[in-house]
XYZ file of C-alpha atoms in Angstrom:
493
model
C -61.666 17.394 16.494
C -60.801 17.626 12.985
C -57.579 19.145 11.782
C -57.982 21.789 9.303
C -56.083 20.577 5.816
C -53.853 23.752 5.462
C -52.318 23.118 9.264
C -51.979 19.170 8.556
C -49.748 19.885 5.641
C -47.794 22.658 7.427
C -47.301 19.927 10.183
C -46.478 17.079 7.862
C -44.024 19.525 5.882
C -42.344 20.309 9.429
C -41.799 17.185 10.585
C -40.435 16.165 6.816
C -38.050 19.038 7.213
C -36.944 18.093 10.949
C -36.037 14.243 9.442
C -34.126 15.594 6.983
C -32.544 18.163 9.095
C -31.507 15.252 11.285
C -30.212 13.137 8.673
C -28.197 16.035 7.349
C -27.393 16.630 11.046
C -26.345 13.076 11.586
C -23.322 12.770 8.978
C -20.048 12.851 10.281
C -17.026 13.070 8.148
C -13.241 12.749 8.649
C -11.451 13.411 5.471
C -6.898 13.071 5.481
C -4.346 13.849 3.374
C -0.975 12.967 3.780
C 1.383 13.866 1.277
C 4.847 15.112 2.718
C 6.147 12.155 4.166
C 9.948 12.136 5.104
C 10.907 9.628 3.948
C 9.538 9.690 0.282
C 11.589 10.953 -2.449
C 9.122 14.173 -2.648
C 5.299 15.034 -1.602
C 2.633 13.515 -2.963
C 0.782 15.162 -5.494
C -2.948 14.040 -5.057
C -3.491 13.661 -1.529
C -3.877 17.167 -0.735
C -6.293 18.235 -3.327
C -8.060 15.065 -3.761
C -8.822 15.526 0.395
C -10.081 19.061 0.115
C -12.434 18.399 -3.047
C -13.919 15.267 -1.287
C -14.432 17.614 1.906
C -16.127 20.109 0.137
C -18.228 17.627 -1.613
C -19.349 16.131 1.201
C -20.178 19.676 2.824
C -22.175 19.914 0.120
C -24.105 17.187 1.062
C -24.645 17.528 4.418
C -21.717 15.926 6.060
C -20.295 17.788 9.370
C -16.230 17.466 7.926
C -13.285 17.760 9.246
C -10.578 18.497 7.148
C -6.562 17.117 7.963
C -3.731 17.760 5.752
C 0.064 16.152 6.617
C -1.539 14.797 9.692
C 1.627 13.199 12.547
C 0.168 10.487 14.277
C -0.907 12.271 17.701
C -2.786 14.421 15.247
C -4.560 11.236 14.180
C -5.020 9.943 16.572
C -6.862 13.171 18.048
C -8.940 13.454 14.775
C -9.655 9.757 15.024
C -10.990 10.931 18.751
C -12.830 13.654 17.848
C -15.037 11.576 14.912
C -15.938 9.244 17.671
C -16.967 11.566 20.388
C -19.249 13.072 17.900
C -21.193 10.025 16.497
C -24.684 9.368 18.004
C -26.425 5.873 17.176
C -27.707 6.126 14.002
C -25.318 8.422 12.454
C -23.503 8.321 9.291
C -19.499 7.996 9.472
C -17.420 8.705 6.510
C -13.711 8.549 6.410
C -11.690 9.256 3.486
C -7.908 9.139 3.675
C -5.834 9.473 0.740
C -1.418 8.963 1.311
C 0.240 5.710 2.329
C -1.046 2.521 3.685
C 0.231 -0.713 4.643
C -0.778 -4.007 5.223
C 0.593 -5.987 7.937
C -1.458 -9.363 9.748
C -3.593 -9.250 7.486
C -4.594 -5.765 8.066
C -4.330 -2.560 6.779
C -2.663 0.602 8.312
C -2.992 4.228 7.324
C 0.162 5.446 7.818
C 0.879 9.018 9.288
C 3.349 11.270 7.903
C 6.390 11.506 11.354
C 5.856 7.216 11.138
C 9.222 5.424 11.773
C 8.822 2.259 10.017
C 11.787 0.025 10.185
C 10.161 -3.838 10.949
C 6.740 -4.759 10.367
C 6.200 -4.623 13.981
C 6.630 -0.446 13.422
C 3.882 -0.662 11.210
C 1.156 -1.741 13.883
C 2.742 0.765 16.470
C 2.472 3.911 14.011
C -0.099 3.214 11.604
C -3.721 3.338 12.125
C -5.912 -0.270 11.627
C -8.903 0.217 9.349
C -10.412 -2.691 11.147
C -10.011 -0.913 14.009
C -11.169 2.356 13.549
C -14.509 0.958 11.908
C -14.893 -1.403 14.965
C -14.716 1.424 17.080
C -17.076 3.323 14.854
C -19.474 0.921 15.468
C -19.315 0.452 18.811
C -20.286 4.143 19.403
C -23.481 3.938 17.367
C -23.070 4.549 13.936
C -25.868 2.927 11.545
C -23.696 3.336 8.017
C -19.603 3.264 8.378
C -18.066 4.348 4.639
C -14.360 4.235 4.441
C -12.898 5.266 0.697
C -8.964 4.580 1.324
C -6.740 6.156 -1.736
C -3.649 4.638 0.025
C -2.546 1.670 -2.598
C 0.535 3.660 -3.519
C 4.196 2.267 -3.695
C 5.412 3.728 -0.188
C 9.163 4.169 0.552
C 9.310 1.779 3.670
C 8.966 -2.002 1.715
C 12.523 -2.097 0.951
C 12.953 -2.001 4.525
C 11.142 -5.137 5.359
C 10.979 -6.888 2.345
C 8.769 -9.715 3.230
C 5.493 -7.789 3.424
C 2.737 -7.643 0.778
C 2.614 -4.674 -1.394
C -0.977 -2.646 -1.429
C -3.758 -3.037 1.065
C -5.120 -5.984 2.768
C -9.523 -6.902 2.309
C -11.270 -5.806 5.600
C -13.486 -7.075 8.584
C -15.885 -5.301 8.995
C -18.666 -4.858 11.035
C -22.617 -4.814 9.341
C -23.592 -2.118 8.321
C -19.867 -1.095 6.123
C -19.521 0.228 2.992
C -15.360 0.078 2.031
C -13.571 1.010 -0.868
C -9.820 0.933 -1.841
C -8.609 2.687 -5.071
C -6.922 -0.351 -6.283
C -7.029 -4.234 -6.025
C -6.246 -6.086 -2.927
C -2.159 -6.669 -2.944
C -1.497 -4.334 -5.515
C 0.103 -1.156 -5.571
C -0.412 2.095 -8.406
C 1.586 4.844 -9.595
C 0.326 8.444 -9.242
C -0.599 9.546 -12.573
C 1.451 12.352 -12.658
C -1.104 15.494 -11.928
C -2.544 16.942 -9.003
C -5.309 14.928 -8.554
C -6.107 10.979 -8.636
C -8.660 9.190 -11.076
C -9.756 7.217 -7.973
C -11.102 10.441 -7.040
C -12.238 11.877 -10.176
C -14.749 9.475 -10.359
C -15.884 8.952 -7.215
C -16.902 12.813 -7.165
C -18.226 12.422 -10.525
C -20.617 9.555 -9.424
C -21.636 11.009 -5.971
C -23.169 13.928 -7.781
C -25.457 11.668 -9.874
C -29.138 11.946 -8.489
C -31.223 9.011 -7.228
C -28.123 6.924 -6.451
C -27.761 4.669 -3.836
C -24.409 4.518 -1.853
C -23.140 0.704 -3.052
C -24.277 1.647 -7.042
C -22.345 5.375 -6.796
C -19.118 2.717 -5.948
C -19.489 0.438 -8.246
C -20.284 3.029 -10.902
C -16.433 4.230 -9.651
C -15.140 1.103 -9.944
C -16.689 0.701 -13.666
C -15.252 4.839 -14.297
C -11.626 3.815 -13.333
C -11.071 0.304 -14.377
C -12.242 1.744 -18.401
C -10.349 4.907 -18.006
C -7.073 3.045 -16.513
C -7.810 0.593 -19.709
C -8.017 -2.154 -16.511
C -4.546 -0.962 -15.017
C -6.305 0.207 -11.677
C -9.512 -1.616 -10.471
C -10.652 -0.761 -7.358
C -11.917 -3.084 -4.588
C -15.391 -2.737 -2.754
C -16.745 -4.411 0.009
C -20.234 -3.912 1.450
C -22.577 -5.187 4.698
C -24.998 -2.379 4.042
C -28.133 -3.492 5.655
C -30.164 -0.012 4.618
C -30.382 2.649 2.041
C -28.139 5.180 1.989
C -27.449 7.545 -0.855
C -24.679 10.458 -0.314
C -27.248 13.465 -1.640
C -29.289 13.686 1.067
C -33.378 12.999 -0.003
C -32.436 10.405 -2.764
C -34.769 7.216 -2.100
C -34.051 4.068 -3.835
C -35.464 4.803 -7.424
C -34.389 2.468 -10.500
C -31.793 4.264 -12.253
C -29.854 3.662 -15.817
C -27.191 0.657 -15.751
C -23.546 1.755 -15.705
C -22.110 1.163 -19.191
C -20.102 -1.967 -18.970
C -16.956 -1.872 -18.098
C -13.980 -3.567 -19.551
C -13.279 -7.446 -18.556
C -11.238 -6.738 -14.959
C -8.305 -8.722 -14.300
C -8.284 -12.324 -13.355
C -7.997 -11.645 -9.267
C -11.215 -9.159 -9.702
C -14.340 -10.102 -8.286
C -17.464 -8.234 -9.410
C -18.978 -6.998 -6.028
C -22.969 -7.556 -5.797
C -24.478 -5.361 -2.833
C -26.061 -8.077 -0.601
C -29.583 -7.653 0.302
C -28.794 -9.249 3.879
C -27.116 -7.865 6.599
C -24.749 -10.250 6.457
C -21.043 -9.768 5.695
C -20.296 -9.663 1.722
C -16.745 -10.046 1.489
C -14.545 -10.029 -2.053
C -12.133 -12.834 -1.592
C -8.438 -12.055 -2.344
C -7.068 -12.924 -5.644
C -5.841 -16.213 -6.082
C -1.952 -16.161 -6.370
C -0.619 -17.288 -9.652
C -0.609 -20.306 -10.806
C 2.503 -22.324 -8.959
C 4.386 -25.082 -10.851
C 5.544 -27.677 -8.494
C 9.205 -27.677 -8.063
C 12.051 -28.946 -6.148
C 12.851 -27.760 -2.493
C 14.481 -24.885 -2.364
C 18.794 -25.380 -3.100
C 21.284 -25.642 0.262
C 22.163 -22.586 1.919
C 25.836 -22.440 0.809
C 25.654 -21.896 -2.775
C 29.039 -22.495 -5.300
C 30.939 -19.795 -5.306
C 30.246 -17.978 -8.786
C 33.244 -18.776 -11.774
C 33.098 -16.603 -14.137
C 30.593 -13.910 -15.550
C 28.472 -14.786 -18.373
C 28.573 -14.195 -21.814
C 26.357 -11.548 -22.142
C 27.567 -9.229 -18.630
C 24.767 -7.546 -17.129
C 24.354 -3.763 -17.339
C 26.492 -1.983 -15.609
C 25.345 -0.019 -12.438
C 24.865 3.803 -12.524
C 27.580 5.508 -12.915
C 28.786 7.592 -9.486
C 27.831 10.799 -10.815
C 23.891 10.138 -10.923
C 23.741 8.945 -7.322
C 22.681 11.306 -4.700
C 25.660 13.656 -3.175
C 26.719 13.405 0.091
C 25.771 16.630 0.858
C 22.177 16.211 -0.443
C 21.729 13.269 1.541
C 22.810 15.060 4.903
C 19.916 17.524 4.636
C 17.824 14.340 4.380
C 15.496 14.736 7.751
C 15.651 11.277 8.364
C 19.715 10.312 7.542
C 19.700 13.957 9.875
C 18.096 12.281 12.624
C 19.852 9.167 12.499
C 23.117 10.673 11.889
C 22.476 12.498 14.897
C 22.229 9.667 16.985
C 25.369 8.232 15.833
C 27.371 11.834 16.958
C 25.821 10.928 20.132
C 26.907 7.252 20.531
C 29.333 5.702 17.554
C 27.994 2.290 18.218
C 24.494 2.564 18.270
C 23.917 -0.500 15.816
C 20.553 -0.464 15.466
C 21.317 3.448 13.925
C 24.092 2.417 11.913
C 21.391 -0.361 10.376
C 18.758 2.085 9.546
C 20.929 4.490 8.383
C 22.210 2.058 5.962
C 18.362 1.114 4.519
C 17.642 4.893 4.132
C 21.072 5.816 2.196
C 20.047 2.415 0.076
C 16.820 3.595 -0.240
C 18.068 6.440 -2.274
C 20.433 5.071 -4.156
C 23.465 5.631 -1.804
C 24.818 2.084 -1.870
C 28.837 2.939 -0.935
C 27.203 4.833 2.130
C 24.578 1.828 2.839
C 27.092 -0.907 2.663
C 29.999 1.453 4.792
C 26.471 1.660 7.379
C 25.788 -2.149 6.997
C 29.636 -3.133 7.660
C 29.652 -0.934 10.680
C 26.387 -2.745 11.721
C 27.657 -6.045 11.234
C 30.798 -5.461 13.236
C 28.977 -4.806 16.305
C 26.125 -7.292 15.717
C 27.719 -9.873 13.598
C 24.523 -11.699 13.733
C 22.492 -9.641 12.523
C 20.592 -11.261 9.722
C 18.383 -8.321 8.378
C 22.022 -6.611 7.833
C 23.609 -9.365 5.895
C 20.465 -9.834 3.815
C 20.565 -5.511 3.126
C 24.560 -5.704 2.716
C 23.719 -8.228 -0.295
C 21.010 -6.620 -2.157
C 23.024 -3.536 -1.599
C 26.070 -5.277 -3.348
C 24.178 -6.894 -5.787
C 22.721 -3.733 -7.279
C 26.209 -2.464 -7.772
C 27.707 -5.674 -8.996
C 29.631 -7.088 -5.866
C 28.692 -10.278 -6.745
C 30.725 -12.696 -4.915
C 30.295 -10.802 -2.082
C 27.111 -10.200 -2.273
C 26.038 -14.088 -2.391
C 28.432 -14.952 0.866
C 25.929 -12.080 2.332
C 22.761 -14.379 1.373
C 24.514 -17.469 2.113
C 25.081 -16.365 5.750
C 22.023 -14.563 6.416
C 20.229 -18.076 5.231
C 22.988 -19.984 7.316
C 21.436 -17.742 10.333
C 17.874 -18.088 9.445
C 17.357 -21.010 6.965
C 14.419 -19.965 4.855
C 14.505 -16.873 4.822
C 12.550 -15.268 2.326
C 14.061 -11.899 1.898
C 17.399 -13.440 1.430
C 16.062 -15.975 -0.832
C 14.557 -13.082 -3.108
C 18.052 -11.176 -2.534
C 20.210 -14.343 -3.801
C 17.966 -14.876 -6.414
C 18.761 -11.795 -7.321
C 23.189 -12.214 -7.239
C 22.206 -15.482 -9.421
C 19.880 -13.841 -11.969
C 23.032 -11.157 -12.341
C 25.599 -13.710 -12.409
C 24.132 -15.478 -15.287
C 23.243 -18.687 -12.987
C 19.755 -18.783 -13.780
C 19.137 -22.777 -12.273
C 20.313 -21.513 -9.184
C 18.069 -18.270 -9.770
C 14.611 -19.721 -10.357
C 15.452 -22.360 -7.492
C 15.692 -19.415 -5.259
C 13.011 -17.434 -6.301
C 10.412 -20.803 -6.574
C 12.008 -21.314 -2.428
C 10.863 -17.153 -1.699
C 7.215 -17.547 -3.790
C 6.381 -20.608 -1.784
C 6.515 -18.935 1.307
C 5.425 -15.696 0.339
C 3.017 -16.156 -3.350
C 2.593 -12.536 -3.782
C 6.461 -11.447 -3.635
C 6.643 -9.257 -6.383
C 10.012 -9.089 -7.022
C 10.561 -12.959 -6.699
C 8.057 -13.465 -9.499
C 9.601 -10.633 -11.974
C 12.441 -12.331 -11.539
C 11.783 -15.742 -11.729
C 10.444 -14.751 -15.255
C 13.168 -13.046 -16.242
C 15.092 -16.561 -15.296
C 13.064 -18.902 -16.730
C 12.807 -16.952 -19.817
C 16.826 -17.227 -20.035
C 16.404 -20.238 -19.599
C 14.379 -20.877 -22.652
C 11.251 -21.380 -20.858
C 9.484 -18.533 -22.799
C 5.778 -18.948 -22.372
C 6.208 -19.558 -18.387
C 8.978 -16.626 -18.185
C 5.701 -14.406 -20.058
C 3.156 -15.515 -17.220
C 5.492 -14.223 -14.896
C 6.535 -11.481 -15.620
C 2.834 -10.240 -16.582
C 1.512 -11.825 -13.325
C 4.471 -9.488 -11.529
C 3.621 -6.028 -13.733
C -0.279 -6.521 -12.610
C 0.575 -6.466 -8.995
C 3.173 -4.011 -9.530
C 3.635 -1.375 -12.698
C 6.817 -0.140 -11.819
C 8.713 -3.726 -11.173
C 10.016 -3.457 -14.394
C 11.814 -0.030 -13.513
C 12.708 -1.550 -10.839
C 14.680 -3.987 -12.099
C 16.079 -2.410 -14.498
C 17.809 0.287 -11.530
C 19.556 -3.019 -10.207
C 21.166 -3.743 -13.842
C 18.744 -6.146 -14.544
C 16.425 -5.894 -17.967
């Protein structure tokens, strides 16, 4: 029996509209923004609006969304729930999550904003794995897992584990993952001062470009920001895509105009190719820089420092421009701890964190009043004697300070936080040997410690090496923008 033309195209037109129905159907989409954190200085500007234009974007193109703003980590963890239970196989995942994010292992965490981070270990017990919230994403089904993380920010918890790499970590993934961070691999950026990022800026303004598939609407992003951040901010892509996707639903993979080309990316950059296989495409980390071989690391017990040297360092801030007492006490976090110390004098492990949080803000006659408290009752505690030192360098303690380092490294030889902090007390003093010894002992074991390689240019660039004190110090301001500033808060330009 023949089927009359006018009811085969009605037919054909209905089942067109049911696969695209479906596909609309089958795009799931958890979008975060966490921007009042505790334990920052102030909220966040971006994450907020950046998470509600991306949501409505994505509405717009046929993504199911849910939307959370200043999500607590049981209200993660219940969004995180909720994606899953609602992904069929086949289906489309999408997160977006713009606020902080750290890497520990290897891995990085999205961080809620009620985390208590005090030791790397806190950072696996409150922060979410990327790694494994795809991996569960898989496992339920989904064909195409997109994660676009806006989380390579400066966060206010490094200072309380020094030894931990600044920015995000790359990703394993499973196939079939498309993953994009706002910013290299290790590297952190500063918000740009308005209400929304240029991460997201140009992600929106690619998605909307017809006939796009999903890996060229990234890249395009990555070519938007690295010319309009004149190379400051690159972001990182990684892709297993083993089909088509395009975010405007009813795109097909049609040749489109190249991207203008971008400006040369840093050294670490790796231009990301979308692989036709399904096999993992992975960008490798940047190389660290450049290492010249150099003597082991100096004894423990250093020489106790003479005199000052010619030209004295800076002088710290004056007491008026650190935070008052009674500005710090409406802290929630000192409000908390404080709290706990009412409750039981000589809870040590209080007194400790107390003492990283006042520091933190610039408190560093309360931190060091916390840290002396600390070390009475634990007088082993190493972390303490490594924070009492920083803490004392920064205000120009300087003997003291460097019997601090020399006994946190007489409890736990190679240390690398304390050989960044008495690096530090020699770079001050004027001992710059003893300086880029310490700071050569810290980048060994850890090649991406920022603040070990600003200052190990600043040394050697005292110390007449010019050209090598240059790498440095430009090696240090690409991984981190603001290391300069921060230097120059400890007295040190």
């Amino acid at each position: 029996m023949k089927i009359p033309l006018a009811l085969l195209v009605t037919l054909i037109f209905s089942v067109a509209s049911t696969v695209s129905s479906l596909a609309a159907g089958d795009r799931y989409a958890l979008v975060i923004g966490n921007a009042k954190y505790p334990d920052a200085e102030a909220p966040l500007k971006e994450p907020i609006n950046d998470a509600r234009d991306v949501a409505e974007e994505l509405k717009r193109d046929g993504f199911n969304v849910e939307v959370g703003e200043n999500l607590t980590g049981e209200a993660m963890r219940r969004a995180f729930e909720r994606l899953y239970g609602k992904i069929k196989p086949g289906s489309v995942a999408l997160i977006f999550f713009s606020g902080f994010g750290v890497q520990s292992s290897r891995q990085s965490f999205m961080i809620p904003v009620d985390a208590q981070i005090w030791t790397e270990a806190d950072v696996r017990r409150d922060g979410f794995s990327l790694e494994t919230v795809l991996g569960e994403i898989n496992s339920r089904g989904a064909g195409v897992k997109i994660a676009l993380i806006d989380a390579s920010r400066r966060n206010p918890f490094e200072r309380r584990f020094r030894s931990f790499s600044a920015g995000l970590a790359p990703v394993i993934a499973p196939n079939g993952t498309l993953v994009m961070y706002s910013a290299a691999l290790s590297s952190v950026i500063s918000d740009n001062g308005t209400d929304r990022s240029l991460f997201v800026r140009e992600l929106l303004k690619e998605i909307r470009t017809p006939d796009l598939m999903a890996e060229e609407t990234l890249n395009r992003t990555r070519v938007g920001v690295t010319r309009a951040s004149r190379s400051e901010q690159v972001p990182w892509i990684s892709s297993s895509l083993a089909e088509d996707f395009s975010f405007i639903p009813g795109s097909g993979p049609k040749t489109a105009s190249p991207p203008p080309p971008a400006p040369a990316p840093p050294v670490e950059q790796a231009t990301v190719v979308p692989p036709p296989p399904p096999k993992q495409v992975e960008i490798p980390p940047p190389p660290p820089p450049k290492q010249v071989e150099v003597p082991p690391p100096p004894p423990p017990k250093q020489v106790e420092i003479p005199a000052p040297p010619p030209s004295p360092p800076p002088p710290a801030k004056p007491a008026e421009s650190s935070p008052t007492v009674l500005a710090l006490a409406d802290d929630p976090t000192i409000k908390s701890l404080t709290a706990k110390l009412n409750d039981n004098p000589d809870d040590a492990a209080a007194l400790y964190r107390r003492g990283q949080v006042y520091a933190s803000k610039g408190a560093y006659d309360l931190a060091i009043k916390d840290f002396n408290n600390s070390l009475r009752l634990n007088p082993k505690d190493v972390e303490a004697y490594n924070n009492r030192c920083w803490a004392r360098t920064v205000i120009g303690d300087l003997q003291a300070a460097l019997k601090d380092c020399n006994e946190a490294l007489r409890l736990r030889p190679n240390f690398v936080d304390a050989l960044d902090s008495r690096g530090l007390v020699n770079l001050k003093s004027g001992q710059t040997k003893n300086a880029i010894a310490d700071f050569d002992a810290a980048l060994k074991i850890n090649p991406r410690l920022t603040s070990s390689l600003y200052g190990r240019g600043l040394a050697r660039k005292r110390n007449g090496s010019i050209a090598e004190g240059d790498l440095d110090i430009a090696n240090a301001k690409a991984m981190d923008p603001n290391i300069a500033k921060e230097f120059a808060d400890y007295g040190v330009q």
